[in-house]
Tab-separated table of C-alpha atoms and ligand atoms in Angstrom:
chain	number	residue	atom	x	y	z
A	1	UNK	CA	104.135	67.386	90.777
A	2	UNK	CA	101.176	66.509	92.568
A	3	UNK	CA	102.300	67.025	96.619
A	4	UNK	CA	101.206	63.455	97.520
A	5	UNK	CA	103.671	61.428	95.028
A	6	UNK	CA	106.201	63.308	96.235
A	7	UNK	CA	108.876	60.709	97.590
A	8	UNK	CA	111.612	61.513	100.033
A	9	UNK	CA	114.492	59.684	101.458
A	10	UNK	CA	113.986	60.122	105.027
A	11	UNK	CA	118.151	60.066	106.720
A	12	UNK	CA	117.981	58.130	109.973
A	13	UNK	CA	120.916	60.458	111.024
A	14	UNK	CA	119.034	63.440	111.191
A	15	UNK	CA	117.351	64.689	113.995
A	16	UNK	CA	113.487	63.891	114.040
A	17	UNK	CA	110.811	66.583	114.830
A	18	UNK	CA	107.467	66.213	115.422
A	19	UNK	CA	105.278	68.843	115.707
A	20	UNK	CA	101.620	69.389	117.250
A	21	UNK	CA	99.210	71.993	115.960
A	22	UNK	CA	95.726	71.626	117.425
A	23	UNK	CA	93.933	75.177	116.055
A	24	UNK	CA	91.624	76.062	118.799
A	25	UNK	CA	90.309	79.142	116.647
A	26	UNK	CA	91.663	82.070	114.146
A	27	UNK	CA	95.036	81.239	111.744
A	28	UNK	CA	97.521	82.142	115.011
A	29	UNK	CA	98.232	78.459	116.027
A	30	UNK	CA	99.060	77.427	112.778
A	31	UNK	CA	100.511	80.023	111.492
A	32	UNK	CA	103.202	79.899	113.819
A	33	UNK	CA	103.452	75.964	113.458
A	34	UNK	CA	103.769	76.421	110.290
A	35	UNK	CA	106.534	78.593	110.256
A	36	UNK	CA	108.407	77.567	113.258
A	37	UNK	CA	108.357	73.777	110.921
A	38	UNK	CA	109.658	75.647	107.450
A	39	UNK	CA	112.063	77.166	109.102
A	40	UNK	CA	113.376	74.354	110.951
A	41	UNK	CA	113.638	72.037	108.092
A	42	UNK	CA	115.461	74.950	106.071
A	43	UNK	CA	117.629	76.548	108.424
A	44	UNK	CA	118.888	73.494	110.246
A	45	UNK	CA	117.951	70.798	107.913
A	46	UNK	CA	116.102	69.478	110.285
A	47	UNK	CA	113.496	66.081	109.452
A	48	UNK	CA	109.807	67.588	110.446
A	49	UNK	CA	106.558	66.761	110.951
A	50	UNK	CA	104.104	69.183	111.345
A	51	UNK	CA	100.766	66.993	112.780
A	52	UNK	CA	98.037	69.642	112.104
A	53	UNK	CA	94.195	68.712	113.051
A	54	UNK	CA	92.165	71.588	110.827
A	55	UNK	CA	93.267	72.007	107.080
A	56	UNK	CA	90.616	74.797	106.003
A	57	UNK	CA	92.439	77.604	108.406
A	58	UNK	CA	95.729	76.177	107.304
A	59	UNK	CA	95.080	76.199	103.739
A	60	UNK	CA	94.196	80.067	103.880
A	61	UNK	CA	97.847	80.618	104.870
A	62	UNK	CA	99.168	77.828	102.652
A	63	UNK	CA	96.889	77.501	99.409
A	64	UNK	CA	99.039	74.957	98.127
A	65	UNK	CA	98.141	73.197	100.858
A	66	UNK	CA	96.005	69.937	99.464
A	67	UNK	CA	92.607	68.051	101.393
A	68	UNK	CA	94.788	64.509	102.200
A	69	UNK	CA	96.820	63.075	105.055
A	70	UNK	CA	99.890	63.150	104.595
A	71	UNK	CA	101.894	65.942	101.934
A	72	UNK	CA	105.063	67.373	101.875
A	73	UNK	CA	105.444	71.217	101.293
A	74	UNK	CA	108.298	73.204	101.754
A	75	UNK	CA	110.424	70.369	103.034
A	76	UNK	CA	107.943	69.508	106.010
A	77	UNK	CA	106.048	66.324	106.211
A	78	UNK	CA	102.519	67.682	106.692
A	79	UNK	CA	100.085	65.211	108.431
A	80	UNK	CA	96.343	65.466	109.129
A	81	UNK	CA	96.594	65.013	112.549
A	82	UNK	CA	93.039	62.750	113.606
A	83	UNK	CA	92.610	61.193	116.498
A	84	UNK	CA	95.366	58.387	117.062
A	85	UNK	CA	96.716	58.753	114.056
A	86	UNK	CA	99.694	59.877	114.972
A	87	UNK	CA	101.076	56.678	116.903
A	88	UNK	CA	103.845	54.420	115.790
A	89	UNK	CA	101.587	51.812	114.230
A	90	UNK	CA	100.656	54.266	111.511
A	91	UNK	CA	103.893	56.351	111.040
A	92	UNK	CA	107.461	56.277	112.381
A	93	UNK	CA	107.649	56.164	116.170
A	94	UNK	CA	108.043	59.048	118.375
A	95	UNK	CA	110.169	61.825	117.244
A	96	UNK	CA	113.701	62.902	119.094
A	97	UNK	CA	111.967	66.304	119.896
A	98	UNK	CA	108.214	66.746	119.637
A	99	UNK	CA	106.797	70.189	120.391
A	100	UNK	CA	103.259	70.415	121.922
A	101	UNK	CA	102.044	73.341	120.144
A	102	UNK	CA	100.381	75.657	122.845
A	103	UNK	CA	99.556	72.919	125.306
A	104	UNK	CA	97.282	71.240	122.548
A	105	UNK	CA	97.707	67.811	124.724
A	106	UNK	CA	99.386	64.954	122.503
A	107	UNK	CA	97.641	61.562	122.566
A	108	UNK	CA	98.071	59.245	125.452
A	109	UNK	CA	99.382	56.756	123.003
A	110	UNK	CA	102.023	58.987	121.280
A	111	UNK	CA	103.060	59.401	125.076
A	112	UNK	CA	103.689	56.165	125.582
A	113	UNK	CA	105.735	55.884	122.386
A	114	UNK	CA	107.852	58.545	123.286
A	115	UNK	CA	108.261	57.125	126.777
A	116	UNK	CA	109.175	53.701	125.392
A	117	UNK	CA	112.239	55.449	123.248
A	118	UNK	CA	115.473	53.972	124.021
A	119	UNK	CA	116.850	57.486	124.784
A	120	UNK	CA	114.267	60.142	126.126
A	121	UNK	CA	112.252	62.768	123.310
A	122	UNK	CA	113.030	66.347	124.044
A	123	UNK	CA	109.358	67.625	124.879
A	124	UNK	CA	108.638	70.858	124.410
A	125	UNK	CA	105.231	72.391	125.355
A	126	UNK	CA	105.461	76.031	123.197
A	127	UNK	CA	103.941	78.643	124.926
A	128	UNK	CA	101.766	81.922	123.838
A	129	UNK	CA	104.232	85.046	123.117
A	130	UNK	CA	104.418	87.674	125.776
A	131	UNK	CA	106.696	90.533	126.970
A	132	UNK	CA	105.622	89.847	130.197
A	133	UNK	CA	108.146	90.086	133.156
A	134	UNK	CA	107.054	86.004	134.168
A	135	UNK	CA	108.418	84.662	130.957
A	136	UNK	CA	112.017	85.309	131.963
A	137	UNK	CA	111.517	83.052	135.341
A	138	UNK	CA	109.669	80.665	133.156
A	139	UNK	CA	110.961	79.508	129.890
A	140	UNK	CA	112.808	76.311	130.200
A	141	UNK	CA	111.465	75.467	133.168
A	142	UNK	CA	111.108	71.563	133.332
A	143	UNK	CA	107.771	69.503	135.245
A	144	UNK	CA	108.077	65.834	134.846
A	145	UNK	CA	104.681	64.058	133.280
A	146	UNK	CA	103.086	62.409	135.998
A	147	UNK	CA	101.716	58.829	133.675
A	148	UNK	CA	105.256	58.242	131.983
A	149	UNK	CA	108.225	60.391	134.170
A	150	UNK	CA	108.957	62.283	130.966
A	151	UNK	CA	110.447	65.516	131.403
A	152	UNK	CA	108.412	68.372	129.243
A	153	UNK	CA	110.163	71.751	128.969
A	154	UNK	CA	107.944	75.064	128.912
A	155	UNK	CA	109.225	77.192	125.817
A	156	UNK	CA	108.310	80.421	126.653
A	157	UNK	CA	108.363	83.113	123.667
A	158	UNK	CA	109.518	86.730	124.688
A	159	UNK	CA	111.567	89.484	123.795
A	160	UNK	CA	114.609	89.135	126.344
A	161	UNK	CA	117.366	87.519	126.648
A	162	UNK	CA	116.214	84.934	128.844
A	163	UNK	CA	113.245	84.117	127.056
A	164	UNK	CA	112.829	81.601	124.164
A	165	UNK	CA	112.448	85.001	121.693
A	166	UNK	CA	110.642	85.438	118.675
A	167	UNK	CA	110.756	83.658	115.304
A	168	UNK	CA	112.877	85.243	112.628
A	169	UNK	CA	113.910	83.674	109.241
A	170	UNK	CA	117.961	84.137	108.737
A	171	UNK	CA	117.095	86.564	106.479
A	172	UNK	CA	113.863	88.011	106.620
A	173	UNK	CA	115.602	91.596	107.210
A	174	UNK	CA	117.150	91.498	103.930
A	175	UNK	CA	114.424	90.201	102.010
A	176	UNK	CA	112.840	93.388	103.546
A	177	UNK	CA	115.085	96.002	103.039
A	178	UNK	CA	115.911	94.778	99.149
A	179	UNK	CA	111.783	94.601	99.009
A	180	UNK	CA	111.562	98.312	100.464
A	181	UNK	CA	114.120	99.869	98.470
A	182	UNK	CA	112.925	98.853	94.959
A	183	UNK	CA	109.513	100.821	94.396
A	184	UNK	CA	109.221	98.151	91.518
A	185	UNK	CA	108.208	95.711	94.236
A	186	UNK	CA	105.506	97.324	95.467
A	187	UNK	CA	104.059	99.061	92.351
A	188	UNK	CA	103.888	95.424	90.948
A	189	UNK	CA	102.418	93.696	94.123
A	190	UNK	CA	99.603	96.402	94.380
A	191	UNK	CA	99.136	96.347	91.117
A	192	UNK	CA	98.758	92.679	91.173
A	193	UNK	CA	95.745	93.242	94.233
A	194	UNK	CA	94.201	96.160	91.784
A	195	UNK	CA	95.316	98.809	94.208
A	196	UNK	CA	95.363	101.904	92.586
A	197	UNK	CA	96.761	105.016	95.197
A	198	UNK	CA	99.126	107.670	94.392
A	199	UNK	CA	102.572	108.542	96.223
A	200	UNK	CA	100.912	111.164	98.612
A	201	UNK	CA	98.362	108.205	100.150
A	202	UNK	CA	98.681	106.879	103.291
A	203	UNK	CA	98.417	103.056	102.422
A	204	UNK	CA	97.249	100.986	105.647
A	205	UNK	CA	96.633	97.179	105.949
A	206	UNK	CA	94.119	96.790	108.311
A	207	UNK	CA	93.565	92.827	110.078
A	208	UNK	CA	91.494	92.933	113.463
A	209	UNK	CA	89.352	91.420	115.365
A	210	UNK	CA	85.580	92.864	115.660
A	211	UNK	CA	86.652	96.100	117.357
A	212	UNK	CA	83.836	98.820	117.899
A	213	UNK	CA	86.516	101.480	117.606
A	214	UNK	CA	86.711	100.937	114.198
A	215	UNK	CA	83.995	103.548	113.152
A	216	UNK	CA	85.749	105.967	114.848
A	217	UNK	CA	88.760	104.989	113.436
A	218	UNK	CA	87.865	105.527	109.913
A	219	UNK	CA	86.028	108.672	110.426
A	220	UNK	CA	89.190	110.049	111.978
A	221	UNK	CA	91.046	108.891	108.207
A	222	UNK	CA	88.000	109.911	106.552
A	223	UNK	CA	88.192	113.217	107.965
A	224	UNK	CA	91.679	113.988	107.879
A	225	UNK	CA	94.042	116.435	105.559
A	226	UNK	CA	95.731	113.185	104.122
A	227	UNK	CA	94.486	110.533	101.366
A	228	UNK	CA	94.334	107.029	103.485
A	229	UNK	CA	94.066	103.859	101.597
A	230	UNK	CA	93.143	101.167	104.227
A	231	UNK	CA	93.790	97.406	102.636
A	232	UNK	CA	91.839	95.162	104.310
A	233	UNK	CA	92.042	91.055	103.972
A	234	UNK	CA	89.043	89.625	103.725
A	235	UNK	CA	88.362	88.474	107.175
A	236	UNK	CA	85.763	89.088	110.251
A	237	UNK	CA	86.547	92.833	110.038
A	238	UNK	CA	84.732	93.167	106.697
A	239	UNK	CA	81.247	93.485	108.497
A	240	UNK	CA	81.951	96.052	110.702
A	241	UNK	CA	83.347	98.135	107.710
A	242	UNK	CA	80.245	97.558	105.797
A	243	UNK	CA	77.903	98.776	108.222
A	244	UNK	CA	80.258	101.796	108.511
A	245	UNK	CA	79.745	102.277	104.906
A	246	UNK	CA	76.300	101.559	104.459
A	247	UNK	CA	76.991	99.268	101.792
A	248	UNK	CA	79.063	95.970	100.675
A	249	UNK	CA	82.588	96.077	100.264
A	250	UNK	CA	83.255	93.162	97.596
A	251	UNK	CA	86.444	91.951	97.035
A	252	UNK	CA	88.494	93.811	95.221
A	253	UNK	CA	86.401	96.968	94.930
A	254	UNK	CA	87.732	100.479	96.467
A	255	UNK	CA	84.797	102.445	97.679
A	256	UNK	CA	85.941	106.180	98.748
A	257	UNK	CA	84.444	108.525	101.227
A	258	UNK	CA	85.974	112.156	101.870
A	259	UNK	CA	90.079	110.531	102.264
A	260	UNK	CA	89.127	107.320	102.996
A	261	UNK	CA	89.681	105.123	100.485
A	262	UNK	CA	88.938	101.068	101.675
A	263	UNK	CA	89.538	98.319	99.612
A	264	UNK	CA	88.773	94.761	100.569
A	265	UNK	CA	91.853	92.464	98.951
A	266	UNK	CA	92.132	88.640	99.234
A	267	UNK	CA	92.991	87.250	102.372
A	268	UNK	CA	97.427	86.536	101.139
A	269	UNK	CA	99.497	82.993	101.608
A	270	UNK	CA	102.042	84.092	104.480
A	271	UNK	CA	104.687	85.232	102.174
A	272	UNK	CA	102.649	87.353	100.167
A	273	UNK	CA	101.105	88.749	103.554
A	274	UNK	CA	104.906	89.903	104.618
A	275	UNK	CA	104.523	91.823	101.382
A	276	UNK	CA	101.502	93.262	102.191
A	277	UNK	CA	103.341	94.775	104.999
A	278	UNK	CA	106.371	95.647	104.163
A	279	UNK	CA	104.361	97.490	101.458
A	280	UNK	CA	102.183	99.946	103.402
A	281	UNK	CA	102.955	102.753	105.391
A	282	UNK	CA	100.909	101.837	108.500
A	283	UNK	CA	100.024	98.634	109.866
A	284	UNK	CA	96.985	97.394	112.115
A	285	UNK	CA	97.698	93.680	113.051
A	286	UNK	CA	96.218	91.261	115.429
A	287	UNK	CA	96.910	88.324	118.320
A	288	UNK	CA	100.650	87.413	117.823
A	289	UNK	CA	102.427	85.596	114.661
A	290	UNK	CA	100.937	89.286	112.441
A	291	UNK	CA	102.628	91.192	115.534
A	292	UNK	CA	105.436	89.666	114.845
A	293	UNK	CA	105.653	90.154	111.068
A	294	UNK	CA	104.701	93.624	111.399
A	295	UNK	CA	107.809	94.329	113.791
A	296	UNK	CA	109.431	92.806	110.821
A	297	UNK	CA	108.190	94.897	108.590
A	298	UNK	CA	109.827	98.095	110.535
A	299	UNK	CA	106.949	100.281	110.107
A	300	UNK	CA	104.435	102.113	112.414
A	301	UNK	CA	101.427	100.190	114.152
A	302	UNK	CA	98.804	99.349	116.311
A	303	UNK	CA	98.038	96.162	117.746
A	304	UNK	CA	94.702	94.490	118.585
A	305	UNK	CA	96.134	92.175	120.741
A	306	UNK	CA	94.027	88.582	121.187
A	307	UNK	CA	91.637	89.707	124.087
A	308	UNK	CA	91.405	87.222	127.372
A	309	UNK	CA	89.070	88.013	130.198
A	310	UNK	CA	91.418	90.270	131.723
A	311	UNK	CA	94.830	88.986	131.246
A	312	UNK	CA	95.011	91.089	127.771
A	313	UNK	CA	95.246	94.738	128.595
A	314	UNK	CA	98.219	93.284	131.418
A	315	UNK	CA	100.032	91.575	128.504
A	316	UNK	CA	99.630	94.528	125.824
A	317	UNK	CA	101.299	97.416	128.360
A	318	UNK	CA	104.095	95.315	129.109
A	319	UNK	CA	104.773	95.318	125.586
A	320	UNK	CA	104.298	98.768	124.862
A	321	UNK	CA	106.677	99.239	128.045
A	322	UNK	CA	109.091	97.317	125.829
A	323	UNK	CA	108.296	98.835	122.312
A	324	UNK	CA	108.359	102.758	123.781
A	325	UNK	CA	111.551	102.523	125.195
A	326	UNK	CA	113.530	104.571	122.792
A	327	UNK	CA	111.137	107.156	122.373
A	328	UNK	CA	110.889	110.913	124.388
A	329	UNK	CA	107.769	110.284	127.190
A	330	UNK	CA	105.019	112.418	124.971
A	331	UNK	CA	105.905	110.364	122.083
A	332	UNK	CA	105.257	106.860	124.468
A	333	UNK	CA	102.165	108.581	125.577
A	334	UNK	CA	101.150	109.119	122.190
A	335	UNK	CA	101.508	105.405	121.174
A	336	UNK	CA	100.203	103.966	124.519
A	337	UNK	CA	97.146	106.117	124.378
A	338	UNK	CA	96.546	104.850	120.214
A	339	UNK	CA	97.177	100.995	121.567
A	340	UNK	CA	95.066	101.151	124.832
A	341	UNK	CA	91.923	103.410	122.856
A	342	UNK	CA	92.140	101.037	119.886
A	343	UNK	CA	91.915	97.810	122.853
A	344	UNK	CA	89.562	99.097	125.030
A	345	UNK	CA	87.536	100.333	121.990
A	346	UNK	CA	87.321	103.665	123.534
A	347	UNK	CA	87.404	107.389	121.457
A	348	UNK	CA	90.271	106.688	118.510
A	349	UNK	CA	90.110	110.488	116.589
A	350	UNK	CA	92.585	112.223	118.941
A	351	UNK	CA	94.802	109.228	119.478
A	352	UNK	CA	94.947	108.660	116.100
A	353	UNK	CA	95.646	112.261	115.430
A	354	UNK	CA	98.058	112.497	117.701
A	355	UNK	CA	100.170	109.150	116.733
A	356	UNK	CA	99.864	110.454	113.254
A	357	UNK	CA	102.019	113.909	114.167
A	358	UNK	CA	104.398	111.360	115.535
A	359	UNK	CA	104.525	109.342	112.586
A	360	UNK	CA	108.255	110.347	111.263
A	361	UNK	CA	109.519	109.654	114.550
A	362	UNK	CA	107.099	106.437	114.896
A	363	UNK	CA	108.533	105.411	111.424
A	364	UNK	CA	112.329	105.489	112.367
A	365	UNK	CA	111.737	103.988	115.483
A	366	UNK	CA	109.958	100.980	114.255
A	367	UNK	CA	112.773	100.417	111.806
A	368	UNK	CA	115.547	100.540	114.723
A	369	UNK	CA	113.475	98.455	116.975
A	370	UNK	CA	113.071	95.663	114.329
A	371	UNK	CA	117.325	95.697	113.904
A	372	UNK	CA	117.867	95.490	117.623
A	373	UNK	CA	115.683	92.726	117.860
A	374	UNK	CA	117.161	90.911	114.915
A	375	UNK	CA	120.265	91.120	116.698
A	376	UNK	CA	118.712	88.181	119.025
A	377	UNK	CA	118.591	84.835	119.061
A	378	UNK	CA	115.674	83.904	117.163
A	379	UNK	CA	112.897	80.980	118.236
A	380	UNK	CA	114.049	78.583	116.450
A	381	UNK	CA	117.671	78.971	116.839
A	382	UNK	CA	116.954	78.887	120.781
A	383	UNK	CA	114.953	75.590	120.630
A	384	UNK	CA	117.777	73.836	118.534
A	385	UNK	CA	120.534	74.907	120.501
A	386	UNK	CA	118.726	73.662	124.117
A	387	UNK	CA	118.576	70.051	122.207
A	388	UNK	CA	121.808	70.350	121.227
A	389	UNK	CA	123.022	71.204	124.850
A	390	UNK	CA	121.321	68.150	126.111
A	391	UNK	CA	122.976	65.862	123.441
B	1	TRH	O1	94.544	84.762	113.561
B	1	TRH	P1	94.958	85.322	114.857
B	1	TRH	O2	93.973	86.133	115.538
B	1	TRH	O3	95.427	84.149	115.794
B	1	TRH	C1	95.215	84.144	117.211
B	1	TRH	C2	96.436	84.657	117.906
B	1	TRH	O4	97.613	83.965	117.543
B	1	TRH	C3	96.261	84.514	119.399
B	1	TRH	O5	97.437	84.935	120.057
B	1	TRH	C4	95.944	83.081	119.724
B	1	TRH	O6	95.752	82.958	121.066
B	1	TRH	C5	94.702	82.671	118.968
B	1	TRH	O7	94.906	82.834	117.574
B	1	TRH	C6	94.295	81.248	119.234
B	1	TRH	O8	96.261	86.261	114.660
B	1	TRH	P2	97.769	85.931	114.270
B	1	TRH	O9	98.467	85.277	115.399
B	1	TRH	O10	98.349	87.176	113.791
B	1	TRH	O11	97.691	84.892	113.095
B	1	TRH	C7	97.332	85.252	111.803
B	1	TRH	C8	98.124	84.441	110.801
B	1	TRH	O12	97.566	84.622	109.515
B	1	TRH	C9	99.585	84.875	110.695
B	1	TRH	O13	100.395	83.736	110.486
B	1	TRH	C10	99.614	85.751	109.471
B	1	TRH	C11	98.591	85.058	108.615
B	1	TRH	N1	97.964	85.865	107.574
B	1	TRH	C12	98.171	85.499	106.255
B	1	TRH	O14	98.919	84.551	105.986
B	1	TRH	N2	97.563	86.205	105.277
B	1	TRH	C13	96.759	87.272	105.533
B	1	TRH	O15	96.219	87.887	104.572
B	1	TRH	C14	96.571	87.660	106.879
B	1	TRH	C15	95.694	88.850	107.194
B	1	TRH	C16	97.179	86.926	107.880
């Protein structure tokens, strides 16, 4: 059925969300919208909105995603988000939450419907994810809109307790651990992306930002006793790895040098990306919602972490102060020295070298991390249950 005929009842009695994606650059803004809104209206059968104001970077996440204003996928009511066109005179009235995605700064007239509610919105302004210490102090803290008296609560995103955690389908774990113990799945899935590698191949997805590392990077794999197979989705990192080649990498095709193999593959919807790496051995991911899926994922990896003028390199060590916790001090070394080379795009052969002796160890540890974690309160979970404390 075509997704704009689509007709749905909407029930008064259920809870209405709005939510704001404005995508300053990259998939990260959306790609946690968009999650944070499926998961919302399946988990807690919750009425949402997801007001997004770019489709293109959406629609590389979500190619069922269709060029018109209003759709509804996956049990969200997707709007182009233009201008004013969010405001009561064109849709609904303002929502009982509404979450400003990453302080995109909601309409002055959307405002004043939400301020002209009967009984107050819950406003949420969703913050960046960060291990930081700060986040604790924080997340939930209220500051009152100056225009309409509105209270707007920061949701912080962290890994403690006190934070507003991380987002985590009910049963993403499963889904992973029935995915990575059938080799059916993968054989099929790689076969499906014309990845052809044997058993003793290292496979490695590979999604980065320009990093001048890189080169170094692959000479270390290229170099080394052990076959790598680096999958790469098409993306910004392509260049780089063609001018390290000396030649195109088009889609599809695997060009080899010494054990390097690198294949470019298509860039993946978001469930199909999970596959991706649940599939491979190794995992190089980027800025925060791929962080995320890779800790999913329970495997080793390295993260390019989105870089701000200075603020970055603060924010990645007091992750890896998090993520090294259960491992001996030369083994934290080992993965510190990988993450800050790989972010500083300093000298990667030893690091790499070095993480890779660890990689057993690496391995079990990323699978015990990811089952601690999922023993927290997810995202989404927290943000319903502070509305429903309210109520
Ligand atoms: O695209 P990003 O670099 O987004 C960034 C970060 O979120 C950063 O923190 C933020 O400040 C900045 O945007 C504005 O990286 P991220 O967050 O990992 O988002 C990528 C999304 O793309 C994620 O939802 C996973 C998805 N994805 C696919 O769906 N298919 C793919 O093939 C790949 C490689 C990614």
């Amino acid at each position: 059925m075509d997704a704009k005929t689509v007709q749905v009842t909407i029930d008064k009695a259920v809870p209405r969300w709005d939510i704001f994606c404005a995508v300053v650059d990259n998939f990260g803004d959306i790609g946690v919208c968009w999650r944070l809104a499926r998961q919302l209206a399946a988990e807690y059968n919750l009425s949402v909105r997801l007001w997004v104001d770019q489709l293109a970077p959406f629609r590389a996440l979500c190619p069922t995603l269709q060029e018109c204003d209003q759709q509804w996928l996956e049990g969200v009511d997707v709007r182009h988000w233009q201008g004013e066109n969010c405001t009561p005179e064109t849709s609904d009235g303002a929502a009982d939450v509404v979450v400003e995605g990453f302080a995109c700064n909601l309409p002055a007239a959307y405002i004043e419907a939400m301020a002209a509610r009967e009984e107050a919105p819950i406003w949420f302004n969703l913050e960046y994810l960060t291990a930081e210490p700060w986040a604790d102090e924080y997340h939930s803290l209220p500051s009152i809109d100056a225009q309409t008296g509105l209270r707007k609560v920061l949701f912080v995103p962290g890994f403690s307790a006190h934070t507003g955690g991380i987002l985590r389908e009910r049963d993403v774990i499963e889904r992973r651990d029935q995915w990575q113990s059938h080799s059916t799945y993968r054989s099929l899935f790689l076969k499906q992306l014309n990845v052809q590698c044997d058993h003793h191949t290292r496979l490695v997805s590979l999604f980065s930002y320009e990093n001048s590392a890189l080169p170094e990077l692959l000479r270390a794999m290229e170099q080394f006793s052990q076959k790598h197979c680096v999958l790469v989705p098409m993306g910004r990192v392509v260049a780089s790895i063609e001018s390290y080649l000396g030649e195109s990498l088009p889609l599809g095709q695997a060009i080899t040098r010494g054990a390097l193999t690198v294949q470019a593959i298509p860039f993946l919807a978001q469930a199909e990306y999970d596959h991706l790496l649940w599939s491979c051995d190794f995992n190089i991911v980027r800025g925060e919602d791929s962080l995320v899926r890779a800790l999913w994922a329970g495997k080793p990896l390295l993260w390019h972490i989105y870089p701000q003028e200075g603020e970055h390199l603060i924010k990645l060590q007091a992750f890896l102060t998090r993520y090294t916790e259960g491992l001996t001090p030369e083994q934290a070394a080992a993965v510190t020295a990988l993450w800050m080379a790989w972010n500083t795009q300093a000298s990667m052969v030893e690091p790499w070298q070095q993480a890779l002796a660890e990689l057993p160890t690496l391995s079990r540890q990323a699978r015990s991390w990811a089952l601690l974690q999922s023993g927290k309160t997810d995202l989404a979970a927290k943000m319903v249950q502070f509305c429903t404390k309210l109520v």
